[in-house]
Short mmCIF file of N, CA and C in Angstrom, two decimals:
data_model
loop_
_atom_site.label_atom_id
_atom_site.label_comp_id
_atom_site.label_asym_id
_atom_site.label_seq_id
_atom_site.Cartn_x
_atom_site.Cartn_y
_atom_site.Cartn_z
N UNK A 1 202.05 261.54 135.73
CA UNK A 1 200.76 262.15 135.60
C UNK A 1 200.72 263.34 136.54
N UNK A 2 200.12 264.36 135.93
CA UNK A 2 200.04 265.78 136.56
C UNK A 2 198.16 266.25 136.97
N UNK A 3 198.07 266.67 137.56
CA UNK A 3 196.64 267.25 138.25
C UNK A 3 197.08 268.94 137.55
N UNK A 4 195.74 269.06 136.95
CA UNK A 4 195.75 271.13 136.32
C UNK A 4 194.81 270.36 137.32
N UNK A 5 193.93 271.77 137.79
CA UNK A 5 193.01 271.99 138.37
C UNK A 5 192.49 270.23 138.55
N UNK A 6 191.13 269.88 137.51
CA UNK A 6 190.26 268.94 137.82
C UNK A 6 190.68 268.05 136.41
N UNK A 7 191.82 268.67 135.46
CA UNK A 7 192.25 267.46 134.48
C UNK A 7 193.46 267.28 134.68
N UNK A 8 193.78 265.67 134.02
CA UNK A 8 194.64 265.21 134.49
C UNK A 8 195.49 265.14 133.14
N UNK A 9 197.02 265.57 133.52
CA UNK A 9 198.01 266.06 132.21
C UNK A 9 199.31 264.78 132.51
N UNK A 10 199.25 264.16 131.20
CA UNK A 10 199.90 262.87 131.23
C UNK A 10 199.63 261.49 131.22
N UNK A 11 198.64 260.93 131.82
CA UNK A 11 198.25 259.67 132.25
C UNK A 11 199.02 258.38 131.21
N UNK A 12 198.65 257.80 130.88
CA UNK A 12 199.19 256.67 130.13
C UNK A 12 199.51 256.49 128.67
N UNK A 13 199.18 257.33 128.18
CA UNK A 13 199.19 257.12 126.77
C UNK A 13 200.06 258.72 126.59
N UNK A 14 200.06 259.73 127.24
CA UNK A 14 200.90 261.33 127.05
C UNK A 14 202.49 260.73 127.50
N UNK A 15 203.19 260.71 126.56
CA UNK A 15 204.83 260.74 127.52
C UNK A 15 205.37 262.13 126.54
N UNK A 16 205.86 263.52 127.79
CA UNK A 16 206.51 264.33 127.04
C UNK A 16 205.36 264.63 126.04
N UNK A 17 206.05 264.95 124.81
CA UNK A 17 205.46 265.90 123.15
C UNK A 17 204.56 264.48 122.51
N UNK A 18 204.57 263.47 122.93
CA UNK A 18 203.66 262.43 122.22
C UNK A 18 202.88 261.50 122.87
N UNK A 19 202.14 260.99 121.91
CA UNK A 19 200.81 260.22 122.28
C UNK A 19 200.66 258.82 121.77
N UNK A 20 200.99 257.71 122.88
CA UNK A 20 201.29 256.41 122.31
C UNK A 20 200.15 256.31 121.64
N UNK A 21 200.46 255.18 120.33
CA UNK A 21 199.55 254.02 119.89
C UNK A 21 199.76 252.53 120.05
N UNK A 22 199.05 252.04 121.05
CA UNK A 22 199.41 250.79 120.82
C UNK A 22 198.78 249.51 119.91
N UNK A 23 199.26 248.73 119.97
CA UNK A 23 198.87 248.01 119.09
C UNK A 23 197.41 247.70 119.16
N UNK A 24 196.47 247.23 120.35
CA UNK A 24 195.22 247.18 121.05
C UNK A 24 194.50 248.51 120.51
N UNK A 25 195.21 249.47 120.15
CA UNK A 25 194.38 250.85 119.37
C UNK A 25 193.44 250.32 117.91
N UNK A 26 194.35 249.10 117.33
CA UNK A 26 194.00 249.31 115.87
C UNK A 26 192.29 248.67 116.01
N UNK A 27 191.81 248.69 115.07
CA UNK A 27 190.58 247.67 114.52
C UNK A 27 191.11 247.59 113.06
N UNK A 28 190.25 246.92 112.29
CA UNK A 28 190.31 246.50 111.21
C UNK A 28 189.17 246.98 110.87
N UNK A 29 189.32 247.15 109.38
CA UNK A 29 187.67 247.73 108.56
C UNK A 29 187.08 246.94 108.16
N UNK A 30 185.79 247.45 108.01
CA UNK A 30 184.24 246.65 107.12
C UNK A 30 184.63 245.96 106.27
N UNK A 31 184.04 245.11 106.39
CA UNK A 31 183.65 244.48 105.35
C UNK A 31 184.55 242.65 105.72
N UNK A 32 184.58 242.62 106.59
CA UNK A 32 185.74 241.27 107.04
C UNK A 32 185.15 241.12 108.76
N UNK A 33 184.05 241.70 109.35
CA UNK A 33 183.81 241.12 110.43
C UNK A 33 184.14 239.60 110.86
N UNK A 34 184.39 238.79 109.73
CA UNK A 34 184.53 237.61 110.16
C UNK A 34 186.08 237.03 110.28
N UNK A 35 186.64 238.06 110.17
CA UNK A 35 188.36 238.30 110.02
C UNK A 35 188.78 239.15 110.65
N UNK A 36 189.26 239.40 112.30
CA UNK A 36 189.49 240.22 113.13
C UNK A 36 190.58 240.55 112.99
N UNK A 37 191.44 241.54 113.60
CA UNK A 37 192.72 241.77 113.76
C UNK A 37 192.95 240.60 114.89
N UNK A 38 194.44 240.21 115.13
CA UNK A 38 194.96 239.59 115.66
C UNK A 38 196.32 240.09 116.36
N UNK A 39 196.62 239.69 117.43
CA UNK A 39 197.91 239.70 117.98
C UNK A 39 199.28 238.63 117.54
N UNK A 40 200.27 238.57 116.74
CA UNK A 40 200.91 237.85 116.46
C UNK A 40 201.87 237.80 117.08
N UNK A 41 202.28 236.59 118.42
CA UNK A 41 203.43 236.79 118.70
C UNK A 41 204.59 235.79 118.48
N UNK A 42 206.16 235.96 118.64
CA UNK A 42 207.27 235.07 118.47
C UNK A 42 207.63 236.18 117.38
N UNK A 43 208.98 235.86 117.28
CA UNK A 43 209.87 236.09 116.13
C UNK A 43 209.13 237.53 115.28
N UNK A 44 208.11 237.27 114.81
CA UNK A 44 207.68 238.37 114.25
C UNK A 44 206.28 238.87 115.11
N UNK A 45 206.08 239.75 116.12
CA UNK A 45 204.77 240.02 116.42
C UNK A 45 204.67 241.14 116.54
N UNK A 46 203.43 241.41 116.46
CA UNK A 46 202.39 242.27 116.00
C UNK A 46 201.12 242.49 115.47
N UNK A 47 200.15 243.30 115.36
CA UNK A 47 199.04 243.58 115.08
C UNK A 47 198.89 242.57 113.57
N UNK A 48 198.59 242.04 113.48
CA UNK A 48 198.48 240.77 111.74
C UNK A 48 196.91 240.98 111.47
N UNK A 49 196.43 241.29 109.93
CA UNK A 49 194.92 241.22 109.42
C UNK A 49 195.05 239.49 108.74
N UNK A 50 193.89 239.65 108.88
CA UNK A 50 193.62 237.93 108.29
C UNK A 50 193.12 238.15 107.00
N UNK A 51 192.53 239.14 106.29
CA UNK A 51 192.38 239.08 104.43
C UNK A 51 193.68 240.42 104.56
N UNK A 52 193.51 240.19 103.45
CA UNK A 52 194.98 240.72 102.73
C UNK A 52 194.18 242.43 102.16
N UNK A 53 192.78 242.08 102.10
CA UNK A 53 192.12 243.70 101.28
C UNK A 53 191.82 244.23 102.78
N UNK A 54 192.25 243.94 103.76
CA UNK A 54 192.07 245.11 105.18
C UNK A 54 193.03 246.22 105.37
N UNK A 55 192.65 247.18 106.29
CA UNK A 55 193.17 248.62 106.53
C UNK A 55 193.08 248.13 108.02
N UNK A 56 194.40 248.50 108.64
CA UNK A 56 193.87 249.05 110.63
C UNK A 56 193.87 250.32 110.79
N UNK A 57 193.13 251.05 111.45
CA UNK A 57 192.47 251.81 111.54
C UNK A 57 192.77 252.23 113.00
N UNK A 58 193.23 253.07 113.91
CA UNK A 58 193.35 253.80 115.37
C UNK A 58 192.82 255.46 114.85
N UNK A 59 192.04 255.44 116.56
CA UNK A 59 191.73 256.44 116.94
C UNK A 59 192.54 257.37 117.45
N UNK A 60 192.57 258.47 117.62
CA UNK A 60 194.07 259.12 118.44
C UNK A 60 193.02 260.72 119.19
N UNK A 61 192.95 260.54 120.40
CA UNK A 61 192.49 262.20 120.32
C UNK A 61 193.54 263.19 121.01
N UNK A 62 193.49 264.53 120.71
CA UNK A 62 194.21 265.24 120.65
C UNK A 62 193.97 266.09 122.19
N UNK A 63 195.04 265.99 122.70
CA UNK A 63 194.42 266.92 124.43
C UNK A 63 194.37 268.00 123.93
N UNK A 64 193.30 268.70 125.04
CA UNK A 64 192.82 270.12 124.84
C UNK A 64 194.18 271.10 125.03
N UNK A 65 193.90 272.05 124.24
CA UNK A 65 195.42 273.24 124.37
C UNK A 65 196.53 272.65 123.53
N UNK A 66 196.78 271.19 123.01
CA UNK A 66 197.45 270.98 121.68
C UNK A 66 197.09 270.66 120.05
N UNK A 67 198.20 270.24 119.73
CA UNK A 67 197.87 270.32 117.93
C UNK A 67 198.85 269.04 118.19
N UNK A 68 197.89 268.30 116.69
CA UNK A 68 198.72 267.19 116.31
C UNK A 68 199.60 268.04 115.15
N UNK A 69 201.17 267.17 115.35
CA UNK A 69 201.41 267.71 114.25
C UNK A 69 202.75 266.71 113.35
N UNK A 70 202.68 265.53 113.81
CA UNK A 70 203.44 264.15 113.55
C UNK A 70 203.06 263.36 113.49
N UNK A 71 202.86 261.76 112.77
CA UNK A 71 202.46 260.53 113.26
C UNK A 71 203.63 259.95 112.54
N UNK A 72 203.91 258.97 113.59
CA UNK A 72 204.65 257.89 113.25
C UNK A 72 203.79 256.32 113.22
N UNK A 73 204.25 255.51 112.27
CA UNK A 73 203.81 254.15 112.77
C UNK A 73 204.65 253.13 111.88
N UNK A 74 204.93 252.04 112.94
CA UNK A 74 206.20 251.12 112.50
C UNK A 74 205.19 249.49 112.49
N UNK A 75 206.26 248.95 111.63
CA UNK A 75 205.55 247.83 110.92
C UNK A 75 206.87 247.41 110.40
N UNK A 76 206.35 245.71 109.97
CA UNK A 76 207.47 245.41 109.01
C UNK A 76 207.60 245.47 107.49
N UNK A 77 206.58 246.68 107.25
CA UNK A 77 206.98 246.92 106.00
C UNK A 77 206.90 248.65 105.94
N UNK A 78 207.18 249.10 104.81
CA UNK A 78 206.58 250.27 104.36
C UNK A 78 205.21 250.65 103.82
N UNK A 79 204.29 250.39 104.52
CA UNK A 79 203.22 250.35 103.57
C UNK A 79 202.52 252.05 103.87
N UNK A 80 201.22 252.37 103.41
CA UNK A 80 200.84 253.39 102.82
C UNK A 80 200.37 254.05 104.50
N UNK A 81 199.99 255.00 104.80
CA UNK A 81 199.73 255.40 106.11
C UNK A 81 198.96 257.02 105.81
N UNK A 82 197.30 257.06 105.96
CA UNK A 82 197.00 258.35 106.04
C UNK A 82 196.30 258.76 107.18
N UNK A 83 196.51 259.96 107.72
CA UNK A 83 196.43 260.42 108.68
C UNK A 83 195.03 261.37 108.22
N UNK A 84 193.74 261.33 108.93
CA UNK A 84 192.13 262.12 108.75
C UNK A 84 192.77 262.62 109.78
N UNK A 85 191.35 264.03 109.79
CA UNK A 85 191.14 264.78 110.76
C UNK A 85 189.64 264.25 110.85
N UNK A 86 189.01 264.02 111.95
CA UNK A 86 187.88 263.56 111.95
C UNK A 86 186.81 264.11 112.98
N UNK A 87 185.72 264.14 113.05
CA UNK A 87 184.32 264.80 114.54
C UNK A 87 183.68 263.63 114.34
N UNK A 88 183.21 263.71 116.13
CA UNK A 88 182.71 263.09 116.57
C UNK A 88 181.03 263.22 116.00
N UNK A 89 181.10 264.20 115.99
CA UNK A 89 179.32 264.68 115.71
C UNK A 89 179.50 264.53 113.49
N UNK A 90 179.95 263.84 113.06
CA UNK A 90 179.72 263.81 111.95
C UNK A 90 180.09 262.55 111.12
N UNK A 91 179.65 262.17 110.19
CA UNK A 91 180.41 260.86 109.06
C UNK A 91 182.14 260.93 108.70
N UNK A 92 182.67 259.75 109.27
CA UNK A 92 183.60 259.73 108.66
C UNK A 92 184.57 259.31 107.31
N UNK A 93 185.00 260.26 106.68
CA UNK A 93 184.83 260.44 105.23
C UNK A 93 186.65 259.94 105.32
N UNK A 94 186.94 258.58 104.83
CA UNK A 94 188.23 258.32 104.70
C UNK A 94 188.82 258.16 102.95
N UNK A 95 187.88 258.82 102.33
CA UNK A 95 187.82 259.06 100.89
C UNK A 95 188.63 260.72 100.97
N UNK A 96 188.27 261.09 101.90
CA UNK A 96 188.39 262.66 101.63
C UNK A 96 189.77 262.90 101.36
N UNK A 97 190.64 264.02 101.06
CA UNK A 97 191.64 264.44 101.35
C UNK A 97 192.56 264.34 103.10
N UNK A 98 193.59 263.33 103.02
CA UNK A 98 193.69 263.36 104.79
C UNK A 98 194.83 264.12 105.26
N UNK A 99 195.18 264.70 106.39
CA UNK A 99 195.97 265.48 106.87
C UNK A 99 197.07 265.23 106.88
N UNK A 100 197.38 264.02 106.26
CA UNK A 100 198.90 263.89 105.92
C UNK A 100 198.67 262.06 105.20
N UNK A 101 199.91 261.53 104.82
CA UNK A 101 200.13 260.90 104.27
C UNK A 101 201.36 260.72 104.12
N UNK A 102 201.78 259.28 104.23
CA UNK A 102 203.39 258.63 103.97
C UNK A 102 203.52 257.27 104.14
N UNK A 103 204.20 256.75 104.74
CA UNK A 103 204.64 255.08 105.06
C UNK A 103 205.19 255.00 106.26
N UNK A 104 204.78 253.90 106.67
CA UNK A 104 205.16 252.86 107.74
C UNK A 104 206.50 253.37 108.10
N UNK A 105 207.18 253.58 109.49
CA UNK A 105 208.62 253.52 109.32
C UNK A 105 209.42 254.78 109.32
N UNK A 106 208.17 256.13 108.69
CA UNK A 106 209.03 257.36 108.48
C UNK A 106 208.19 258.45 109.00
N UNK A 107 208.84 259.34 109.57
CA UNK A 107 207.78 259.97 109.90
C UNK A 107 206.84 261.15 109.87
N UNK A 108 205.69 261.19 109.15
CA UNK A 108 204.78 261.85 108.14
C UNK A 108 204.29 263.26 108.97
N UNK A 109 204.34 264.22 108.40
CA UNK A 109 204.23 265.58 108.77
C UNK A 109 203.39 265.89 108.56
N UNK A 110 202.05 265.82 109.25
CA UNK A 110 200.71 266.24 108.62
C UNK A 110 199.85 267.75 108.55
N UNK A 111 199.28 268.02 108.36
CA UNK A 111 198.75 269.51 108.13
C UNK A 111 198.70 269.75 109.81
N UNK A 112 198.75 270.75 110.35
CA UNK A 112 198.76 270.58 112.09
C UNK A 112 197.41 270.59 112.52
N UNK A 113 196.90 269.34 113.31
CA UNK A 113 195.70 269.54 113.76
C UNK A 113 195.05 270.02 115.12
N UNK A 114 194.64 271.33 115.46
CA UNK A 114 194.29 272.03 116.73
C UNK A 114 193.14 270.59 117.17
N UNK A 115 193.40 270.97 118.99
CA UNK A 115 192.48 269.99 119.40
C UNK A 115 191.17 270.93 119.48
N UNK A 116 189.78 269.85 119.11
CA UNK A 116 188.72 270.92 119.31
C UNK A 116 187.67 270.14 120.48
N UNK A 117 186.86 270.59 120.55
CA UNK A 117 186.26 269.77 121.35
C UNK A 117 185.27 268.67 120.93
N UNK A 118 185.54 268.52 119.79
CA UNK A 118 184.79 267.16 118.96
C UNK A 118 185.63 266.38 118.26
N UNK A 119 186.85 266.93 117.90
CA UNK A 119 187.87 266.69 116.58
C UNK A 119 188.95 265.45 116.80
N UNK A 120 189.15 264.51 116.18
CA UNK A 120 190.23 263.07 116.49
C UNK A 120 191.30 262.94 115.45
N UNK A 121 191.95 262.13 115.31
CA UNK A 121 192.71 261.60 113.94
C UNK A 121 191.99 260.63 114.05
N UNK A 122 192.19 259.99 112.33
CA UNK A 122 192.20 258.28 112.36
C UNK A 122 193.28 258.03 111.54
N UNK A 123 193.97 257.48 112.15
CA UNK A 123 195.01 256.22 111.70
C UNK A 123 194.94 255.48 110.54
N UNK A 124 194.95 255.13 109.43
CA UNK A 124 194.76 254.46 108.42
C UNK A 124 196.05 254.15 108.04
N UNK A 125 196.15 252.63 108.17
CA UNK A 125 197.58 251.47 108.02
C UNK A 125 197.09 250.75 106.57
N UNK A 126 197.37 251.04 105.60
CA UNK A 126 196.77 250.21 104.47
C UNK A 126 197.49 248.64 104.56
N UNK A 127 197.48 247.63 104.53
CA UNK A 127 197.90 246.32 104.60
C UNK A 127 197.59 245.33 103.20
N UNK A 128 198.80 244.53 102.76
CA UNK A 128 197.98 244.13 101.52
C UNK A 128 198.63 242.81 101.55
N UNK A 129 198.92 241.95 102.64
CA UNK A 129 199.39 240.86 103.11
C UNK A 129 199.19 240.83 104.08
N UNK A 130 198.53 238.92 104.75
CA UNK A 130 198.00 238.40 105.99
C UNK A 130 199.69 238.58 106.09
N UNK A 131 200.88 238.38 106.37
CA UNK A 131 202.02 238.22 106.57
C UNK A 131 202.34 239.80 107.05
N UNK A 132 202.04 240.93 106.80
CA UNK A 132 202.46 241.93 107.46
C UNK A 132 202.05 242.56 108.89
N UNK A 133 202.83 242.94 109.55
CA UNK A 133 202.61 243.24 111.31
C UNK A 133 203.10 245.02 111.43
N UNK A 134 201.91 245.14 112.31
CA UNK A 134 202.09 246.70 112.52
C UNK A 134 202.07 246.71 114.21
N UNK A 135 203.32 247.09 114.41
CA UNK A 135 203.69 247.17 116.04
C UNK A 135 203.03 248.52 116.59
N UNK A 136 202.91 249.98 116.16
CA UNK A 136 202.49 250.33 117.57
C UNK A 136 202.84 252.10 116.71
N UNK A 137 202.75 253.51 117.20
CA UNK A 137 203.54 254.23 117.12
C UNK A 137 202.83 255.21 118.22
N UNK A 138 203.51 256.70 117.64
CA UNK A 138 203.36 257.60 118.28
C UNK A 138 202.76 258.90 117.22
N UNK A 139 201.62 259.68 118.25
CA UNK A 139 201.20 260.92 117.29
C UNK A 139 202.30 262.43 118.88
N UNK A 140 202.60 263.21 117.62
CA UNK A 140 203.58 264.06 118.02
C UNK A 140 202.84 265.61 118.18
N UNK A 141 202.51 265.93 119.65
CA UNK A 141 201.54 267.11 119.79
C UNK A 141 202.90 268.15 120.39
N UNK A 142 201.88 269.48 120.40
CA UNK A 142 202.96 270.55 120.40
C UNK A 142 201.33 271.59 120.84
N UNK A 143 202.22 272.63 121.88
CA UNK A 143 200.94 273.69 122.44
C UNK A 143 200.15 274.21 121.02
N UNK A 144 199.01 274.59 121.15
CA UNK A 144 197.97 275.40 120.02
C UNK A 144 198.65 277.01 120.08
#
């Protein structure tokens, strides 16, 4: 971790050009409050949904003076993975067109997103089995 002036460049989640996700990032979507994400551990662990029609969902924000312009996220499968550009000051529209798109495992090149001073990703892990686990990844920033 580095001191600029009065912000701090690096802390826990910045290593180098990327920005961990860990598993503790995800939530799970509406509509299953009564079906949380879970931690699965042994042999196979990882982030596990308990209905099979859930999405996990991470936040990612982008430090000031970079651009997202990578996400990775690993799992034991390939499943569907779209990457929003999203504000804080507005509805988030995960219908919309998202800044990239690919699978689990490979890693998806998304439209480059400048950091703004309202602006996030969201993470969208589509899942379509209680049996699948999503371990963790990385979003890949680069100067504006």
């Amino acid at each position: 971790m580095k001191w600029i002036g009065r912000r701090v460049i690096g802390g826990d989640r910045i290593y180098g050009s990327t920005i961990k996700i860990l598993p503790s990032d995800f939530m799970v979507n509406d509509d299953v409050a009564d079906k949380p994400l879970h931690f699965k551990d042994g042999s196979t662990s990882g982030v596990q949904i308990s209905d099979a029609g859930s999405e996990m969902i991470a936040f990612v924000s982008i430090p000031e003076g970079m651009k997202a312009t990578h996400v990775d996220v690993w799992a034991n499968g390939n499943r569907t993975v779209n990457v929003h550009e999203l504000e804080v000051d507005d509805t988030h529209d995960f219908t919309g067109t998202p800044a990239g798109t690919g699978a689990c495992n490979t890693q998806i090149d998304i439209t480059d997103v400048d950091s703004t001073a309202t602006n996030f990703l969201g993470i969208v892990v589509v899942a379509t089995a209680t049996s699948q686990r999503t371990y963790g990844g990385v979003v890949t920033i680069a100067p504006q």
